[in-house]
Coordinates of C-alpha atoms and ligand atoms in Angstrom, one line a residue:
X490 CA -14.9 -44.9 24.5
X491 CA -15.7 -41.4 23.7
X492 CA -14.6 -40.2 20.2
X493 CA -12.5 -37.0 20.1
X494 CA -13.0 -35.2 17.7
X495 CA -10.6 -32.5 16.2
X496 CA -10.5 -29.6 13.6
X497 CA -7.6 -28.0 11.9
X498 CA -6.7 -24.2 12.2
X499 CA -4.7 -22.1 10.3
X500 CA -2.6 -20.0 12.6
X501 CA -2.1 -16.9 10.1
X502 CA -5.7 -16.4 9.4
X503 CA -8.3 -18.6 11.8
X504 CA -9.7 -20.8 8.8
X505 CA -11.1 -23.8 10.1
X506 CA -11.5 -27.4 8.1
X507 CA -11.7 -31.2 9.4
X508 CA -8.8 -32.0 7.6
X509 CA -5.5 -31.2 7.3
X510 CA -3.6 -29.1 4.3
X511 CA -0.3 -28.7 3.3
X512 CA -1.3 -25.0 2.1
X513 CA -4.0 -23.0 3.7
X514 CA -7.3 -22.9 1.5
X515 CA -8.2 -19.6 3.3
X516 CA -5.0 -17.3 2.9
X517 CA -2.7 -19.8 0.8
X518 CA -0.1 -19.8 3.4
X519 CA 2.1 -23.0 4.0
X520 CA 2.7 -25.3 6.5
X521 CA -0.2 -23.3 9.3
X522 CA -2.6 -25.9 9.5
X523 CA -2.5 -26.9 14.1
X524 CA -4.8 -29.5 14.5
X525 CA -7.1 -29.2 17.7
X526 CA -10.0 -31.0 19.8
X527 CA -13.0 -28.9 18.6
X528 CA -15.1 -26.8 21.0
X529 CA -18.4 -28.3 22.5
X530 CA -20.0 -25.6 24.0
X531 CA -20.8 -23.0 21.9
X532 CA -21.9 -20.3 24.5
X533 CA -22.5 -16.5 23.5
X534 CA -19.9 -14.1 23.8
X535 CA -17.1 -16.2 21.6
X536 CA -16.1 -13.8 18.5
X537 CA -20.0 -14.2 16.9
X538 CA -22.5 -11.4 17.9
X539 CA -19.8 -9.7 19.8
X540 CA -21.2 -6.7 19.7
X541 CA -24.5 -6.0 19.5
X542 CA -25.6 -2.5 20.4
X543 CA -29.0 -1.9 18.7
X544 CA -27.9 1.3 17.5
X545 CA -28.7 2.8 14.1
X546 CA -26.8 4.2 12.0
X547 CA -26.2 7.7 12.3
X548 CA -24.8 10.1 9.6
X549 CA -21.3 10.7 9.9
X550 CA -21.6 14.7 10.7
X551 CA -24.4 13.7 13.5
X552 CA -21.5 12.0 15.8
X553 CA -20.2 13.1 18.6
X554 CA -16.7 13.2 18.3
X555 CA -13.6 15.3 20.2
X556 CA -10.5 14.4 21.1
X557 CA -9.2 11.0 22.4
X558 CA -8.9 11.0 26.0
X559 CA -5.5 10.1 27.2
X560 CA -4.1 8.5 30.3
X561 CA -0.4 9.2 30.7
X562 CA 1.5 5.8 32.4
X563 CA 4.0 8.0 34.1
X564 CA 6.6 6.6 31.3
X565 CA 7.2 8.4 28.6
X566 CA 9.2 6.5 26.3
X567 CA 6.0 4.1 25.9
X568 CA 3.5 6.9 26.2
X569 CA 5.5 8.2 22.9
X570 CA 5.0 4.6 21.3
X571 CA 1.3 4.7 22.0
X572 CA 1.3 8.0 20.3
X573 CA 0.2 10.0 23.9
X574 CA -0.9 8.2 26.2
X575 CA -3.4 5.0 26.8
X576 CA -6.4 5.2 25.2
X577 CA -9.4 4.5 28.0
X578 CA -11.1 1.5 26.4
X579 CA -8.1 0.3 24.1
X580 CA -6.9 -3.3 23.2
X581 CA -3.1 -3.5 23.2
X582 CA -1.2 -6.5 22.8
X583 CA 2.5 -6.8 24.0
X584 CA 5.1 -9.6 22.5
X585 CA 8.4 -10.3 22.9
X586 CA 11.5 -12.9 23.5
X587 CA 11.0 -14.7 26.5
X588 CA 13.1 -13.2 29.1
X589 CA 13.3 -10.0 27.3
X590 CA 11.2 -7.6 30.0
X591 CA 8.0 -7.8 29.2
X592 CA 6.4 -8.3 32.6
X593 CA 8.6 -6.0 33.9
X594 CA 7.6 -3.3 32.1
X595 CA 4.3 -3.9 32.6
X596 CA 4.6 -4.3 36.4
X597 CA 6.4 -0.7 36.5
X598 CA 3.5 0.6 33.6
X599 CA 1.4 -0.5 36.5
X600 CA 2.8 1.3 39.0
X601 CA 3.0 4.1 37.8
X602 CA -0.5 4.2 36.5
X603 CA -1.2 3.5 40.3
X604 CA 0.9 6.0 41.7
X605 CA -1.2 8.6 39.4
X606 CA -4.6 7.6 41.4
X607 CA -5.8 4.5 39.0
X608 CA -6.8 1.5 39.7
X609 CA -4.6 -1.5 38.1
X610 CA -5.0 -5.3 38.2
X611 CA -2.1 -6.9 37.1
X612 CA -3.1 -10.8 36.6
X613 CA -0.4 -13.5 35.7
X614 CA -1.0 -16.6 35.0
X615 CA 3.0 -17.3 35.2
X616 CA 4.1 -15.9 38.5
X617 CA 2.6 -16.4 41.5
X618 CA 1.5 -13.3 43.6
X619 CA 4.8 -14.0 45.4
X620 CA 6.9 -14.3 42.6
X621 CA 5.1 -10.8 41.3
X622 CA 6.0 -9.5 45.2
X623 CA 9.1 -10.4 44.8
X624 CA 9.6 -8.4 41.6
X625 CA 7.4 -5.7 42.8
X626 CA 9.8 -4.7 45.6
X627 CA 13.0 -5.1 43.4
X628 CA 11.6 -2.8 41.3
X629 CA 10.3 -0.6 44.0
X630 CA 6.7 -0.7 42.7
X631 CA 4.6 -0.6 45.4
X632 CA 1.8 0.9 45.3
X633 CA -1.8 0.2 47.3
X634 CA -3.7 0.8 44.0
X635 CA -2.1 -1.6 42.2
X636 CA -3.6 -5.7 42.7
X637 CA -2.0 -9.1 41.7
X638 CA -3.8 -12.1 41.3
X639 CA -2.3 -15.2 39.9
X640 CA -5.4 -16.7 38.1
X641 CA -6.1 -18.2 34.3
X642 CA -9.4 -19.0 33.6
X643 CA -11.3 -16.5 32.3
X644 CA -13.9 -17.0 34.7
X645 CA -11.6 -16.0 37.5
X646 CA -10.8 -13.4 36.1
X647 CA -14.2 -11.6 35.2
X648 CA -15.0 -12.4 38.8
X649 CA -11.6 -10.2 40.0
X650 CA -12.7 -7.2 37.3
X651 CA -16.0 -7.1 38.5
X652 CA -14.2 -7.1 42.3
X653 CA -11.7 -4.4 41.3
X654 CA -13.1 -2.6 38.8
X655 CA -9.9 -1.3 37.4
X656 CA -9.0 1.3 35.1
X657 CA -6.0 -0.5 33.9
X658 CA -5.9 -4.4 33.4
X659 CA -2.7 -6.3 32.4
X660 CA -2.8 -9.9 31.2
X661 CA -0.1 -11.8 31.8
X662 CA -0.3 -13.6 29.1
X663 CA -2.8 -14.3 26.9
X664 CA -1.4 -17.9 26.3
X665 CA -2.0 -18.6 29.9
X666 CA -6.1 -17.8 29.7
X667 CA -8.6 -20.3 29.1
X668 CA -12.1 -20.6 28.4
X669 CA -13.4 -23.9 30.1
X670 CA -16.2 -23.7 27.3
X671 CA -13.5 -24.0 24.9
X672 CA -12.0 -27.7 25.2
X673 CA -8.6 -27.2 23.4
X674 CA -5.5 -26.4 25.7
X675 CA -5.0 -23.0 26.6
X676 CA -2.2 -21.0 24.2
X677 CA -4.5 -22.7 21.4
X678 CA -5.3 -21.1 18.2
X679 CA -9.3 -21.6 19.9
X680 CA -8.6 -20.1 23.0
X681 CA -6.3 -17.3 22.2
X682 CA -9.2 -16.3 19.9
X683 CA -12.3 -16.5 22.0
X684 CA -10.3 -15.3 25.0
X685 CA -9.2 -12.0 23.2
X686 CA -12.6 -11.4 22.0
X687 CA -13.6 -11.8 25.7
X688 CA -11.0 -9.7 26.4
X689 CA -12.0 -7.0 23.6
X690 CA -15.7 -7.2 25.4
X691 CA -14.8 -6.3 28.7
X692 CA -12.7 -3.4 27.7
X693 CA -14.7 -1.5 25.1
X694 CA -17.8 -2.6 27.2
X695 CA -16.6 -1.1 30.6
X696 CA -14.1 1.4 29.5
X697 CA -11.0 -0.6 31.0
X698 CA -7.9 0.0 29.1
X699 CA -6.3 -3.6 28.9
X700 CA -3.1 -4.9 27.8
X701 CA -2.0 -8.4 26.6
X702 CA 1.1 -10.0 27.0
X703 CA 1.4 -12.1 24.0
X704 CA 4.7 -14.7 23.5
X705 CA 6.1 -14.8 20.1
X706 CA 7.0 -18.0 18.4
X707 CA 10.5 -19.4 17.1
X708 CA 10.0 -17.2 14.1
X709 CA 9.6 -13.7 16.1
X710 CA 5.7 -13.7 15.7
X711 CA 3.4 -13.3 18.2
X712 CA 2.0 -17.1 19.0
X713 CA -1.7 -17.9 18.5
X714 CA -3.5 -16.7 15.3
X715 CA -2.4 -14.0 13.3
X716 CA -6.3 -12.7 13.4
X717 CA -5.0 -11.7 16.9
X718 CA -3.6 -8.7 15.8
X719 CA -6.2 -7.6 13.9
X720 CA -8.8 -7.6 16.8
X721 CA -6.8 -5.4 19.1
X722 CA -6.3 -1.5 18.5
X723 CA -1.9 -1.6 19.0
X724 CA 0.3 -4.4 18.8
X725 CA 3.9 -2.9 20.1
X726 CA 7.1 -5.4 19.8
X727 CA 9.2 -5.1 22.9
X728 CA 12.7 -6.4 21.1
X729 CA 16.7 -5.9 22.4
X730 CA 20.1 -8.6 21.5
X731 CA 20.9 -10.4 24.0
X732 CA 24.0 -8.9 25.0
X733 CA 22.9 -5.5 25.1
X734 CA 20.9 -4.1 28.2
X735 CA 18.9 -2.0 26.0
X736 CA 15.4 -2.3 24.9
X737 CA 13.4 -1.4 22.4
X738 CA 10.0 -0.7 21.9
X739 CA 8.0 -0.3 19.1
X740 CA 4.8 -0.4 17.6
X741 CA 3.7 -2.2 14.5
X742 CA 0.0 -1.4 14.4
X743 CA -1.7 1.2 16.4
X744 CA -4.9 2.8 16.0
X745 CA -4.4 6.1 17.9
X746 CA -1.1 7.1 16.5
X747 CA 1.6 6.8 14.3
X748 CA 3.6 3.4 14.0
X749 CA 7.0 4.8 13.5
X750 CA 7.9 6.1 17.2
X751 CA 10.1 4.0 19.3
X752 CA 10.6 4.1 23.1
X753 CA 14.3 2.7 24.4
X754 CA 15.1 1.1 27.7
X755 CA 17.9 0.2 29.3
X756 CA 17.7 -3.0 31.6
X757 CA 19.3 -2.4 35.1
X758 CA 19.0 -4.1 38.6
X759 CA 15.9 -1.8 39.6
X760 CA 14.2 -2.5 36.5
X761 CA 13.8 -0.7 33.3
X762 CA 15.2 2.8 32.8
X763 CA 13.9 5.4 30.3
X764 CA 16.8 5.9 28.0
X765 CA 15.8 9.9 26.8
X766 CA 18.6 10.8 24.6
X767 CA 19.4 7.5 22.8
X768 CA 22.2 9.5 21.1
X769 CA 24.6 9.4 23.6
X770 CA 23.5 5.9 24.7
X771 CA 24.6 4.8 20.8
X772 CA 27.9 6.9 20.1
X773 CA 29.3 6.0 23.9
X774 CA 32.1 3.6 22.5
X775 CA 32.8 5.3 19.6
X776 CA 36.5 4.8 18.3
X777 CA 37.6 8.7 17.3
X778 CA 39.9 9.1 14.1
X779 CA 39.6 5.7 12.5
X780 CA 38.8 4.1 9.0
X781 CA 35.5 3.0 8.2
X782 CA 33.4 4.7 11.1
X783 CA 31.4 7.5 10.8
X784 CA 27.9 8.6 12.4
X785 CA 24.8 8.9 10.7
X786 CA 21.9 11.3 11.7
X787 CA 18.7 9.3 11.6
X788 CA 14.8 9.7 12.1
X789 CA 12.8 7.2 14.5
X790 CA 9.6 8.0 14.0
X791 CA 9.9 12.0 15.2
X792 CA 12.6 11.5 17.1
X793 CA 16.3 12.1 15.3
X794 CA 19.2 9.3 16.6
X795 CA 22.4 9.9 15.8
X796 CA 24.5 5.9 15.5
X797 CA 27.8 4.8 14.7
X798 CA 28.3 3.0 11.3
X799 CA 31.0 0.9 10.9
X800 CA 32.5 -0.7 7.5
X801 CA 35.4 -2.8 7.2
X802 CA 36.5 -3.6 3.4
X803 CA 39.6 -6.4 3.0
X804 CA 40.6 -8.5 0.4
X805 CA 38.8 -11.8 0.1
X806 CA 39.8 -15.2 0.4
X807 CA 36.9 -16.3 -1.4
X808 CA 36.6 -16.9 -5.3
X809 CA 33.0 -14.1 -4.5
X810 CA 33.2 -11.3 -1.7
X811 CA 31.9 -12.0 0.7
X812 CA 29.0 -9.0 1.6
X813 CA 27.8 -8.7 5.2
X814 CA 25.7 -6.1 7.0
X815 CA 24.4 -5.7 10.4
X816 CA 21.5 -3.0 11.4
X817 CA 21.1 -2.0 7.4
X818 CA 19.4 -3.0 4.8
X819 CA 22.0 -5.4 2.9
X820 CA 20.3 -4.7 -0.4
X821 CA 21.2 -1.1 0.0
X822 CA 24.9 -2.0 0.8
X823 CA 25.3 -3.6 -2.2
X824 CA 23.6 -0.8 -4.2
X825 CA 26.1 1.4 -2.5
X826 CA 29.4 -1.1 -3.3
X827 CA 27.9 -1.0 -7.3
X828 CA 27.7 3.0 -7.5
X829 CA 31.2 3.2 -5.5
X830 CA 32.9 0.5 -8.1
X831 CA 31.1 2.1 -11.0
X832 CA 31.2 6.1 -10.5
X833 CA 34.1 6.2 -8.1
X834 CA 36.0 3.7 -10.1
X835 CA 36.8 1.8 -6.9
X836 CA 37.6 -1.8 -7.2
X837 CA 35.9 -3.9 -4.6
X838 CA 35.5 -6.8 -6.5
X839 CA 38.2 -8.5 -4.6
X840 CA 37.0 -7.1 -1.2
X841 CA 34.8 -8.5 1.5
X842 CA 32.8 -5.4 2.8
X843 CA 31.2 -5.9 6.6
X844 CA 28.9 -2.6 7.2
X845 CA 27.7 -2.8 10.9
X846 CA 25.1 -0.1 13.0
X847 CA 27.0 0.0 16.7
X848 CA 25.0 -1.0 19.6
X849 CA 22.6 -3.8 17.8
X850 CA 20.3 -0.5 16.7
X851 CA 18.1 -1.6 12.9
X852 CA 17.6 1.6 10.6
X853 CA 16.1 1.2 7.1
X854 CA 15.6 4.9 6.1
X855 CA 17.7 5.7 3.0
X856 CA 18.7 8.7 4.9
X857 CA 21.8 6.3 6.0
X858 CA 23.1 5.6 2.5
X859 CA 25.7 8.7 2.8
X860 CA 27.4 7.2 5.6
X861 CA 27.1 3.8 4.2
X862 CA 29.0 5.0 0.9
X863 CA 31.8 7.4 3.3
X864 CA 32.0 4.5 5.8
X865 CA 33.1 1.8 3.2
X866 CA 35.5 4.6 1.0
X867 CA 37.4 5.1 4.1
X868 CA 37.9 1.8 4.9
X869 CA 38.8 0.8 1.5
X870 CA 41.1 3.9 1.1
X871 CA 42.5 3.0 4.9
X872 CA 41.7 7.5 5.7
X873 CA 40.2 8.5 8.4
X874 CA 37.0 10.2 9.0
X875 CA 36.9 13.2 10.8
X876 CA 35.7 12.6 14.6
X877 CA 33.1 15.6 14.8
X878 CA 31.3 15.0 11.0
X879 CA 27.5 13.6 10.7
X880 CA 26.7 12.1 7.3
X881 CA 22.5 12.0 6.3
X882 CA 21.7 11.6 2.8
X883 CA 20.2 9.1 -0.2
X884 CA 22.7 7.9 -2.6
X885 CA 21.2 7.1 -5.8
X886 CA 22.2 5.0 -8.9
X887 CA 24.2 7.4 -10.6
X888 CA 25.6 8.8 -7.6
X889 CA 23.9 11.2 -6.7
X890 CA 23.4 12.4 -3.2
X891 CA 19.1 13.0 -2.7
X892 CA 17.4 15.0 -0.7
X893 CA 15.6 13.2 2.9
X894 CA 13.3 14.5 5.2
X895 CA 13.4 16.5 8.4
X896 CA 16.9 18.0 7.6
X897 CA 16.6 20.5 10.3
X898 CA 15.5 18.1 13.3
X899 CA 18.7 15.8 12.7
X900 CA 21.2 18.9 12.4
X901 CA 20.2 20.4 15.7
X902 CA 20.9 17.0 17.0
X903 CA 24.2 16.6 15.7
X904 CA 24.9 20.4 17.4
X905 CA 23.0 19.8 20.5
X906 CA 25.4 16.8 20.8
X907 CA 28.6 18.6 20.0
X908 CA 29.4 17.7 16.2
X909 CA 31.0 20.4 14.3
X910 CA 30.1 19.4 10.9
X911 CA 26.8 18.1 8.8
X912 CA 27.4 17.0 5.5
X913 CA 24.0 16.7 4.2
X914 CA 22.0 17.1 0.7
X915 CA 22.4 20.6 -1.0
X916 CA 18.8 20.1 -2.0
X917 CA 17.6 19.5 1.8
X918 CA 19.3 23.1 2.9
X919 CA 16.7 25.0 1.4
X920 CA 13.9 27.2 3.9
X921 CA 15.5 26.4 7.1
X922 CA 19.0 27.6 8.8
X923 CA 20.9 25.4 11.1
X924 CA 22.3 26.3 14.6
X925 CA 25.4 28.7 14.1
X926 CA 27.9 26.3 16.4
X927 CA 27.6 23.7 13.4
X928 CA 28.6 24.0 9.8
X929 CA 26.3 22.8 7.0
X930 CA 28.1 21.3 4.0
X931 CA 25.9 20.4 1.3
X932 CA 26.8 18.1 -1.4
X933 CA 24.9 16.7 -4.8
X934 CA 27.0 13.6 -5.0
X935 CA 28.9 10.8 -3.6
X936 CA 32.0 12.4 -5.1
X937 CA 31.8 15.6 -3.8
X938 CA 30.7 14.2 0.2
X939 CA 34.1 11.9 -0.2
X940 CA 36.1 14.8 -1.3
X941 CA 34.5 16.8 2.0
X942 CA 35.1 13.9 4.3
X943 CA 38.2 12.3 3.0
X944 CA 40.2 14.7 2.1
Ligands
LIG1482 N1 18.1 -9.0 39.7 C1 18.1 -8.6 38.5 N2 19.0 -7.7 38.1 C2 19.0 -7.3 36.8 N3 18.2 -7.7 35.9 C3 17.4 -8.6 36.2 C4 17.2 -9.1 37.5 N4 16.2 -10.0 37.5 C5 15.7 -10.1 36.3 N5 16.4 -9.2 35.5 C6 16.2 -9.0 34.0 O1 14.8 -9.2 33.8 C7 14.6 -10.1 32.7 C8 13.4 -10.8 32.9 O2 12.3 -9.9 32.7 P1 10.8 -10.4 32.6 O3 10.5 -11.5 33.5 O4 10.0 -9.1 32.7 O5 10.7 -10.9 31.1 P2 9.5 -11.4 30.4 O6 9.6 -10.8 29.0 O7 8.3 -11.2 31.1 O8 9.8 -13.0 30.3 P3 8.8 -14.2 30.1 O9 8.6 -14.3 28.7 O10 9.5 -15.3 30.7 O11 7.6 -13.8 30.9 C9 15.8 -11.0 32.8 O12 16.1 -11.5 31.5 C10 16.9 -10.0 33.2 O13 17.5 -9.4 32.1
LIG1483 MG1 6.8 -12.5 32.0

């Protein structure tokens, strides 16, 4: 009988050992070690000597640079996350739930990027073609530029690049590719690794800009080694709750722009729609002229996103409160709950607080500590909050209200949707004036906003 013989991999950092460890000798992480049947072949073109160019090396001010060239994918909400555009020749790696939309993004991405006089290949190694058809028509993308294959091994699908010669390439996904070189099972630490670098070859070689669909794991990650994300150029996260249609995109690495943009979706019948004011989208249910909610003027990324923040404060049954929050930091909340107990002289010792963001939306700028600190006053006093106020600040430890970035851009969005009143930082209303429709109110602490919004 043959012998099979295996190797250990550590799926957060690649390091590779014949025996098993409870912590990882390479990156001290716990509990990574996947065993695996070890490669045979070792052919070139796996991750060594993957590029070797002969060039020398040039002095910095003797290279040819200029701007990035940009392709625009016809959707703008992912063109924003990308930071402009695709970059000809970039690496970009989708993940996501299952379910969640990430082939149908890509399939309208695709369409798009046909309709504007590319060339795509779209290959799945999920669907059939039929099954991609089928989608296809649902979501109205068809388009002659655009080809499917159904095909995983690697081979097949250099044969269909070199057929097609595409200037877009979607991989769906890279769990489904394997290497026959490569003996261990495809979605393996091995052959997600050799395949990317394949993958990484072919599109810096050739010029092809190539996206990965890449599945997470239990633990929201995406699956296969964690070295995966640092081979391609953008990994973007393509996240949304269950019971919510929306979608969110966003990027957590990318090498051509900045990581803090999101693009939102909303998921109908005919596929993914751009959501372009995600504003209105977040304040649509809002209750008007009750305790506890109020609306906080946020940044994402460059873009200012005004969301409903909830608090509900009631006496516990418990011999501790018990402290919940949804969509902010929790940390914060209980920062808040200290400086309202100690420089408001509130007693919420005996209160369960509950601070929720409306519509499943995360924010973790300070900027939403003001509306934290009115949200749970007004529940705990049982007043109102006025319906047409925004609330932006950072509260500090001795109550203070600081001053946060970008003051302007999330005032003429609280005006351009209707609000009446801003009650910001005094110390972020200096250089700039505000739309005349809305009134500023600056204040320097948590006392003074309360006495503002409460009164
Ligand atoms: N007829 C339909 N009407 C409305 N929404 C639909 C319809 N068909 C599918 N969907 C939506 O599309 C989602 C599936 O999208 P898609 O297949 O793109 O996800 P995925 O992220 O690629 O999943 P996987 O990880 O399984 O590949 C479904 O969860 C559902 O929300
Ligand atoms: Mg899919």
């Amino acid at each position: 009988m043959v012998k099979v013989k295996t190797k250990f991999f550590c799926t957060e950092c690649g390091y590779e050992s014949p025996k098993w460890y409870g912590k990882c000798p390479g990156c001290g992480s716990w509990n990574t070690m996947v065993e695996e049947t070890e490669k045979v072949v070792k052919t070139q073109g796996l991750t060594s000597g993957l590029f070797h160019t002969k060039e020398k090396p040039l002095p910095i001010i003797n290279i040819e640079s200029g701007q990035e060239p940009r392709i625009q994918t016809g959707i703008a909400e992912l063109n924003r996350v990308l930071g402009g555009g695709v970059v000809p020749g970039s690496l970009i790696l989708v993940g996501g739930d299952p379910g969640i939309g990430k082939s149908t993004l890509l399939l309208q991405t695709s369409h798009e990027m046909a309709k504007a006089g590319l060339r795509v290949l779209y290959i799945s190694g999920e669907e059939s073609t039929r099954q991609t058809k089928l989608r296809a028509e649902r979501l109205g993308a068809l388009s002659p530029e655009l080809y499917v294959l159904c095909e995983s091994s690697m081979d097949g699908i250099e044969e269909a690049i070199d057929q097609v010669k595409p200037d877009f390439l979607v991989i769906d996904s890279i769990q489904t590719v394997y290497l026959p070189e490569v003996t261990s099972a495809p979605g393996s630490v091995s052959q997600v690794r050799e395949c990317t670098a394949r993958f990484m070859r072919i599109s810096k070689g050739q010029g092809i800009a190539t996206v990965l669909v890449g599945h997470v794991t239990k633990e929201g990650a995406i699956a296969g080694p964690r070295m995966l994300e640092h081979m391609v150029d953008s990994v973007l996260y393509f996240e949304g709750e269950r019971h919510h249609s929306y979608r969110l995109l966003r990027a957590v690495k990318n090498r051509f722009g900045s990581t803090n943009e999101i693009g939102i979706f909303e998921m109908k019948e005919a596929g993914l729609d751009e959501v372009a004011n995600p504003s209105e989208l977040f304040l649509s249910e809002r209750p008007l002229g009750v305790a506890g909610s109020t609306v906080v003027a946020s940044m994402e990324g460059t873009r200012p996103m005004l969301v409903e923040l909830q608090a509900l404060i009631a006496s516990t049954q418990f011999p501790s409160p018990r402290r919940m929050a949804t969509g902010v930091d929790h940390h914060r909340m209980n920062l808040i709950i200290a400086v309202l107990e100690k420089r408001m002289g509130m007693f919420l010792q005996n209160q369960d607080a509950y601070v929720n963001l409306a519509g499943g939306v995360k924010l973790d700028e300070p900027a939403v500590d003001l509306a934290i600190a009115v949200s749970i006053a007004s529940s705990f006093r049982d007043l109102p909050t006025k319906p047409f106020d925004v609330f932006f600040g950072e509260v500090g430890l001795t109550g203070e209200v600081r001053a946060v970035s970008r003051a302007e851009q999330r005032v003429k969005e609280a005006a351009k949707l209707g609000f009446k009143r801003v009650i910001l930082p005094e110390k972020s209303m200096k250089g700039w004036k505000g739309p005349k429709e809305i009134q500023l109110i600056g204040v320097n602490t948590v006392a003074d906003a309360l006495a503002v919004a409460l009164d």
